[in-house]
mmCIF file of C-alpha atoms in Angstrom:
data_model
loop_
_atom_site.group_PDB
_atom_site.id
_atom_site.type_symbol
_atom_site.label_atom_id
_atom_site.label_comp_id
_atom_site.label_asym_id
_atom_site.label_seq_id
_atom_site.Cartn_x
_atom_site.Cartn_y
_atom_site.Cartn_z
ATOM 1 C CA MET I 711 -43.350 -19.419 -5.552
ATOM 2 C CA SER I 712 -40.642 -17.076 -5.325
ATOM 3 C CA PHE I 713 -40.991 -13.455 -3.394
ATOM 4 C CA ALA I 714 -39.135 -11.384 -1.716
ATOM 5 C CA LEU I 715 -41.953 -10.343 0.303
ATOM 6 C CA ARG I 716 -44.969 -10.839 1.538
ATOM 7 C CA THR I 717 -47.803 -9.613 3.595
ATOM 8 C CA GLN I 718 -51.664 -10.385 3.873
ATOM 9 C CA GLY I 719 -54.094 -8.002 6.133
ATOM 10 C CA LEU I 720 -50.461 -6.303 7.779
ATOM 11 C CA GLU I 721 -52.446 -4.096 10.077
ATOM 12 C CA LYS I 722 -50.918 -2.066 13.430
ATOM 13 C CA ARG I 723 -53.027 -0.124 15.965
ATOM 14 C CA PHE I 724 -51.934 1.499 18.547
ATOM 15 C CA GLY I 725 -55.110 1.254 21.159
ATOM 16 C CA PRO I 726 -57.718 2.946 19.281
ATOM 17 C CA LEU I 727 -55.754 4.284 16.792
ATOM 18 C CA VAL I 728 -54.949 2.258 13.268
ATOM 19 C CA ALA I 729 -51.683 3.343 12.308
ATOM 20 C CA LEU I 730 -51.778 1.111 9.253
ATOM 21 C CA HIS I 731 -54.583 -0.443 8.184
ATOM 22 C CA ALA I 732 -54.733 -4.140 6.369
ATOM 23 C CA LEU I 733 -52.115 -4.039 3.812
ATOM 24 C CA ASP I 734 -51.930 -7.352 0.724
ATOM 25 C CA LEU I 735 -48.246 -6.496 -0.919
ATOM 26 C CA GLU I 736 -45.804 -8.758 -2.661
ATOM 27 C CA LEU I 737 -42.941 -7.761 -3.906
ATOM 28 C CA ALA I 738 -40.841 -10.177 -5.936
ATOM 29 C CA PRO I 739 -37.084 -10.624 -6.216
ATOM 30 C CA GLY I 740 -35.437 -7.650 -8.264
ATOM 31 C CA SER I 741 -37.745 -5.365 -7.879
ATOM 32 C CA ALA I 742 -38.082 -1.956 -6.142
ATOM 33 C CA LEU I 743 -41.429 -0.540 -4.074
ATOM 34 C CA ALA I 744 -41.839 3.400 -3.256
ATOM 35 C CA VAL I 745 -43.874 4.505 -0.315
ATOM 36 C CA LEU I 746 -45.032 7.840 -0.747
ATOM 37 C CA GLY I 747 -47.134 10.323 1.629
ATOM 38 C CA PRO I 748 -47.137 13.221 3.916
ATOM 39 C CA ASN I 749 -45.510 13.009 7.135
ATOM 40 C CA GLY I 750 -47.276 11.294 10.204
ATOM 41 C CA ALA I 751 -49.164 8.652 7.359
ATOM 42 C CA GLY I 752 -47.039 5.402 8.379
ATOM 43 C CA LYS I 753 -44.599 4.970 6.582
ATOM 44 C CA SER I 754 -41.862 4.514 8.944
ATOM 45 C CA THR I 755 -44.567 1.724 10.803
ATOM 46 C CA LEU I 756 -44.831 -0.106 7.800
ATOM 47 C CA LEU I 757 -41.051 -0.122 7.262
ATOM 48 C CA ARG I 758 -40.828 -1.004 10.820
ATOM 49 C CA LEU I 759 -43.185 -3.601 10.964
ATOM 50 C CA LEU I 760 -41.237 -5.206 7.455
ATOM 51 C CA ALA I 761 -37.956 -4.814 9.450
ATOM 52 C CA GLY I 762 -39.331 -7.050 12.771
ATOM 53 C CA LEU I 763 -39.246 -3.678 14.915
ATOM 54 C CA ALA I 764 -42.540 -3.825 15.584
ATOM 55 C CA ARG I 765 -45.159 -6.850 15.852
ATOM 56 C CA PRO I 766 -48.390 -6.713 13.862
ATOM 57 C CA SER I 767 -51.298 -6.241 15.373
ATOM 58 C CA ALA I 768 -52.929 -8.390 12.779
ATOM 59 C CA GLY I 769 -52.118 -10.052 9.796
ATOM 60 C CA THR I 770 -49.059 -11.857 8.424
ATOM 61 C CA LEU I 771 -45.979 -11.162 6.421
ATOM 62 C CA GLU I 772 -43.357 -13.130 4.871
ATOM 63 C CA VAL I 773 -39.907 -12.396 4.049
ATOM 64 C CA ALA I 774 -37.901 -14.152 1.568
ATOM 65 C CA ALA I 775 -39.328 -17.675 0.465
ATOM 66 C CA GLN I 776 -36.626 -19.733 1.264
ATOM 67 C CA ALA I 777 -36.391 -18.037 4.604
ATOM 68 C CA ARG I 778 -37.990 -20.664 6.730
ATOM 69 C CA THR I 779 -36.757 -19.909 9.885
ATOM 70 C CA ARG I 780 -36.653 -16.459 12.193
ATOM 71 C CA ALA I 781 -32.639 -16.257 11.516
ATOM 72 C CA ALA I 782 -32.909 -16.965 8.312
ATOM 73 C CA GLN I 783 -35.713 -13.826 7.860
ATOM 74 C CA ARG I 784 -33.530 -11.549 10.229
ATOM 75 C CA ARG I 785 -30.802 -12.257 7.530
ATOM 76 C CA ALA I 786 -32.678 -11.737 4.821
ATOM 77 C CA VAL I 787 -33.360 -8.040 5.660
ATOM 78 C CA GLY I 788 -30.960 -5.025 5.208
ATOM 79 C CA LEU I 789 -32.686 -1.880 6.669
ATOM 80 C CA VAL I 790 -31.216 1.169 6.440
ATOM 81 C CA GLY I 791 -33.157 3.767 9.250
ATOM 82 C CA HIS I 792 -33.545 7.314 8.841
ATOM 83 C CA ALA I 793 -31.242 7.333 11.566
ATOM 84 C CA THR I 794 -28.209 5.404 10.990
ATOM 85 C CA PHE I 795 -27.860 3.463 14.445
ATOM 86 C CA LEU I 796 -23.737 3.142 14.051
ATOM 87 C CA THR I 797 -22.469 2.727 17.437
ATOM 88 C CA PRO I 798 -20.795 5.940 17.891
ATOM 89 C CA THR I 799 -17.431 5.037 19.630
ATOM 90 C CA LEU I 800 -16.722 2.255 17.351
ATOM 91 C CA THR I 801 -14.811 3.053 14.066
ATOM 92 C CA THR I 802 -16.912 2.279 10.833
ATOM 93 C CA ARG I 803 -14.829 -0.599 10.318
ATOM 94 C CA GLU I 804 -15.747 -1.846 13.645
ATOM 95 C CA ASN I 805 -19.440 -1.173 13.454
ATOM 96 C CA LEU I 806 -19.143 -3.085 10.317
ATOM 97 C CA LEU I 807 -17.364 -6.010 11.957
ATOM 98 C CA LEU I 808 -19.674 -5.980 14.629
ATOM 99 C CA ALA I 809 -22.623 -6.291 12.459
ATOM 100 C CA ALA I 810 -20.416 -8.902 9.999
ATOM 101 C CA ARG I 811 -20.349 -11.344 13.504
ATOM 102 C CA LEU I 812 -23.696 -10.342 14.525
ATOM 103 C CA TYR I 813 -25.024 -11.995 11.329
ATOM 104 C CA GLY I 814 -22.721 -15.187 11.771
ATOM 105 C CA LEU I 815 -20.847 -14.260 8.238
ATOM 106 C CA ASP I 816 -17.725 -15.898 7.216
ATOM 107 C CA SER I 817 -14.863 -13.756 6.971
ATOM 108 C CA PRO I 818 -16.109 -11.118 8.933
ATOM 109 C CA ALA I 819 -13.084 -8.769 8.596
ATOM 110 C CA GLU I 820 -13.047 -9.522 4.173
ATOM 111 C CA ARG I 821 -16.821 -8.753 3.920
ATOM 112 C CA ALA I 822 -16.316 -5.573 6.262
ATOM 113 C CA ALA I 823 -13.462 -4.554 4.100
ATOM 114 C CA ARG I 824 -15.272 -5.158 0.599
ATOM 115 C CA ALA I 825 -18.117 -2.862 1.944
ATOM 116 C CA LEU I 826 -15.969 0.144 2.875
ATOM 117 C CA ALA I 827 -14.453 -0.626 -0.497
ATOM 118 C CA ALA I 828 -18.089 -0.495 -2.155
ATOM 119 C CA GLU I 829 -19.052 3.051 -0.268
ATOM 120 C CA GLU I 830 -15.493 4.515 -0.808
ATOM 121 C CA LEU I 831 -15.110 4.668 2.973
ATOM 122 C CA GLU I 832 -11.812 3.173 3.169
ATOM 123 C CA ALA I 833 -10.486 6.860 4.300
ATOM 124 C CA VAL I 834 -12.619 6.887 7.408
ATOM 125 C CA ALA I 835 -12.196 3.250 8.150
ATOM 126 C CA GLU I 836 -10.393 4.048 11.446
ATOM 127 C CA ARG I 837 -12.387 6.644 12.138
ATOM 128 C CA ARG I 838 -14.944 6.773 15.073
ATOM 129 C CA ALA I 839 -18.326 6.450 14.003
ATOM 130 C CA GLY I 840 -19.859 9.375 16.068
ATOM 131 C CA ALA I 841 -17.088 11.675 14.792
ATOM 132 C CA LEU I 842 -18.739 11.356 10.953
ATOM 133 C CA SER I 843 -20.752 13.659 8.678
ATOM 134 C CA ARG I 844 -24.227 13.258 8.245
ATOM 135 C CA GLY I 845 -22.959 12.220 4.461
ATOM 136 C CA LEU I 846 -20.272 10.117 5.563
ATOM 137 C CA ALA I 847 -22.245 8.058 8.261
ATOM 138 C CA GLN I 848 -25.144 7.677 5.775
ATOM 139 C CA ARG I 849 -23.124 5.784 3.437
ATOM 140 C CA ALA I 850 -21.888 3.564 6.467
ATOM 141 C CA ALA I 851 -24.923 2.869 7.525
ATOM 142 C CA ILE I 852 -25.747 1.617 3.355
ATOM 143 C CA ALA I 853 -22.480 -0.240 3.727
ATOM 144 C CA ARG I 854 -24.065 -2.322 7.168
ATOM 145 C CA ALA I 855 -27.304 -3.015 5.825
ATOM 146 C CA LEU I 856 -25.702 -4.570 2.551
ATOM 147 C CA LEU I 857 -22.778 -6.426 3.623
ATOM 148 C CA HIS I 858 -24.883 -9.700 4.436
ATOM 149 C CA ASP I 859 -26.048 -9.936 0.718
ATOM 150 C CA PRO I 860 -29.981 -9.533 2.264
ATOM 151 C CA LYS I 861 -33.335 -10.460 -0.552
ATOM 152 C CA LEU I 862 -34.648 -7.468 0.834
ATOM 153 C CA VAL I 863 -33.466 -3.961 1.252
ATOM 154 C CA LEU I 864 -35.911 -1.501 2.914
ATOM 155 C CA LEU I 865 -34.741 1.948 2.998
ATOM 156 C CA ASP I 866 -36.195 4.995 4.863
ATOM 157 C CA GLU I 867 -34.896 8.369 3.237
ATOM 158 C CA PRO I 868 -31.948 7.231 2.312
ATOM 159 C CA TRP I 869 -30.909 10.273 0.307
ATOM 160 C CA THR I 870 -31.108 12.207 3.620
ATOM 161 C CA GLY I 871 -27.474 13.808 4.285
ATOM 162 C CA LEU I 872 -25.611 13.031 0.986
ATOM 163 C CA ASP I 873 -24.334 15.802 -0.856
ATOM 164 C CA ALA I 874 -25.356 15.303 -4.837
ATOM 165 C CA ARG I 875 -22.302 13.114 -5.837
ATOM 166 C CA ALA I 876 -23.085 10.782 -3.380
ATOM 167 C CA ALA I 877 -26.867 10.778 -3.866
ATOM 168 C CA ALA I 878 -26.127 9.691 -7.364
ATOM 169 C CA ARG I 879 -23.990 7.416 -6.740
ATOM 170 C CA LEU I 880 -26.428 5.538 -3.992
ATOM 171 C CA SER I 881 -29.350 5.505 -7.105
ATOM 172 C CA GLN I 882 -26.804 3.647 -8.961
ATOM 173 C CA ARG I 883 -25.668 1.430 -6.309
ATOM 174 C CA LEU I 884 -29.608 0.653 -5.728
ATOM 175 C CA LEU I 885 -30.373 -0.100 -9.674
ATOM 176 C CA ALA I 886 -27.356 -2.322 -9.562
ATOM 177 C CA GLU I 887 -28.755 -4.337 -6.487
ATOM 178 C CA LYS I 888 -31.912 -4.551 -8.108
ATOM 179 C CA ARG I 889 -30.274 -5.945 -10.982
ATOM 180 C CA ALA I 890 -28.830 -8.331 -8.830
ATOM 181 C CA GLY I 891 -31.801 -9.870 -7.522
ATOM 182 C CA ARG I 892 -32.549 -7.879 -4.605
ATOM 183 C CA ALA I 893 -35.560 -6.535 -3.902
ATOM 184 C CA LEU I 894 -36.215 -2.727 -2.081
ATOM 185 C CA VAL I 895 -38.930 -0.942 -0.333
ATOM 186 C CA VAL I 896 -38.023 3.131 -0.268
ATOM 187 C CA VAL I 897 -39.673 5.366 1.852
ATOM 188 C CA THR I 898 -39.029 8.779 0.605
ATOM 189 C CA HIS I 899 -40.341 12.319 -0.645
ATOM 190 C CA ASP I 900 -37.508 12.727 -3.207
ATOM 191 C CA LEU I 901 -40.159 11.747 -6.104
ATOM 192 C CA ALA I 902 -37.634 12.027 -8.510
ATOM 193 C CA ARG I 903 -35.356 9.403 -7.535
ATOM 194 C CA ALA I 904 -38.087 7.652 -6.780
ATOM 195 C CA ALA I 905 -38.902 7.655 -10.261
ATOM 196 C CA GLY I 906 -35.689 6.526 -11.370
ATOM 197 C CA LEU I 907 -35.551 3.725 -9.045
ATOM 198 C CA ALA I 908 -38.942 2.012 -8.145
ATOM 199 C CA ASP I 909 -41.326 -0.375 -10.019
ATOM 200 C CA ARG I 910 -44.570 0.509 -8.061
ATOM 201 C CA ALA I 911 -45.138 2.752 -6.304
ATOM 202 C CA LEU I 912 -48.080 2.781 -3.450
ATOM 203 C CA VAL I 913 -49.360 6.150 -0.750
ATOM 204 C CA LEU I 914 -50.039 6.000 2.663
ATOM 205 C CA VAL I 915 -52.353 8.755 3.943
ATOM 206 C CA ARG I 916 -53.116 8.409 7.484
ATOM 207 C CA GLY I 917 -52.281 4.799 7.384
ATOM 208 C CA ARG I 918 -54.709 3.869 4.506
ATOM 209 C CA ALA I 919 -52.723 2.486 1.226
ATOM 210 C CA ALA I 920 -53.330 3.673 -2.770
ATOM 211 C CA TRP I 921 -51.483 2.178 -5.081
ATOM 212 C CA LEU I 922 -50.498 4.317 -8.107
ATOM 213 C CA ASP I 923 -50.301 3.045 -11.916
ATOM 214 C CA ALA I 924 -47.228 1.766 -12.849
ATOM 215 C CA ALA I 925 -47.407 4.741 -15.932
ATOM 216 C CA ALA I 926 -47.173 7.336 -13.209
ATOM 217 C CA LEU I 927 -43.411 6.423 -12.379
ATOM 218 C CA HIS I 928 -42.451 7.889 -15.966
ATOM 219 C CA ASP I 929 -41.100 10.685 -15.255
ATOM 220 C CA THR I 930 -41.555 13.181 -12.142
ATOM 221 C CA ALA I 931 -44.044 15.246 -12.750
ATOM 222 C CA ALA I 932 -46.333 12.283 -13.645
ATOM 223 C CA LEU I 933 -45.520 10.751 -10.213
ATOM 224 C CA GLU I 934 -46.030 13.910 -7.993
ATOM 225 C CA ALA I 935 -49.485 14.340 -10.176
ATOM 226 C CA ALA I 936 -50.482 10.989 -9.310
ATOM 227 C CA ALA I 937 -49.015 11.003 -5.759
ATOM 228 C CA ALA I 938 -51.034 14.742 -5.341
ATOM 229 C CA ARG I 939 -54.176 13.044 -6.182
ATOM 230 C CA ALA I 940 -54.348 9.752 -4.674
ATOM 231 C CA VAL I 941 -53.212 11.938 -1.054
ATOM 232 C CA ALA I 942 -56.336 14.675 -2.408
ATOM 233 C CA ARG I 943 -58.719 11.549 -2.614
ATOM 234 C CA MET I 944 -57.861 9.571 0.451
ATOM 235 C CA GLU I 945 -58.563 12.787 2.527
ATOM 236 C CA SER I 946 -61.643 14.042 1.578
ATOM 237 C CA GLU I 947 -62.650 10.426 1.820
ATOM 238 C CA ARG I 948 -61.917 10.895 5.616
#
């Protein structure tokens, strides 16, 4: 069976604190999951686990059914973090070249050029990343996350720092990535954009997950109401 992401009993603890309770999920190629919830709910912890930046305390995690080695699994994932993690002393182009070489891609210069063009960054290609505006740096981070054609793309508040045109363009880009067969996991407080992108949604509260009915993704108001009910219910169950 083909899958882009599968977890069983995935859990993260910090001593006695459970940051993420046992979570089972499966994400198919070409689908998108929105991860919602208040600050401190465990959303970033989940994303770090999925990206391989943190080790789970329990459970299993599989990325891309065809990726059998650790190197293949790392290459199957693209990450847009809340911070861009660009090297500030390198130019935009050099950051992309470095990523292409680290992934062992053929023709790294051509890959970097295509990534720059896809995000309309040619005008700042030779500008140091540390001198980019927040919006331009975010677009460079998105270009880097996608240049190695990952099967799974993880995004932490990806619309942060983007102007209205760039934010709308990113939404269209992510929809195109879905149509191309990539799976997306999007952590966001932007419920309007989540409703327009995701096929499924879960709400995290204090590390516990509640799945929302797919009908809640039909419009922003329905998603806001469903998420609010889930948060209230889980808070009352503490």
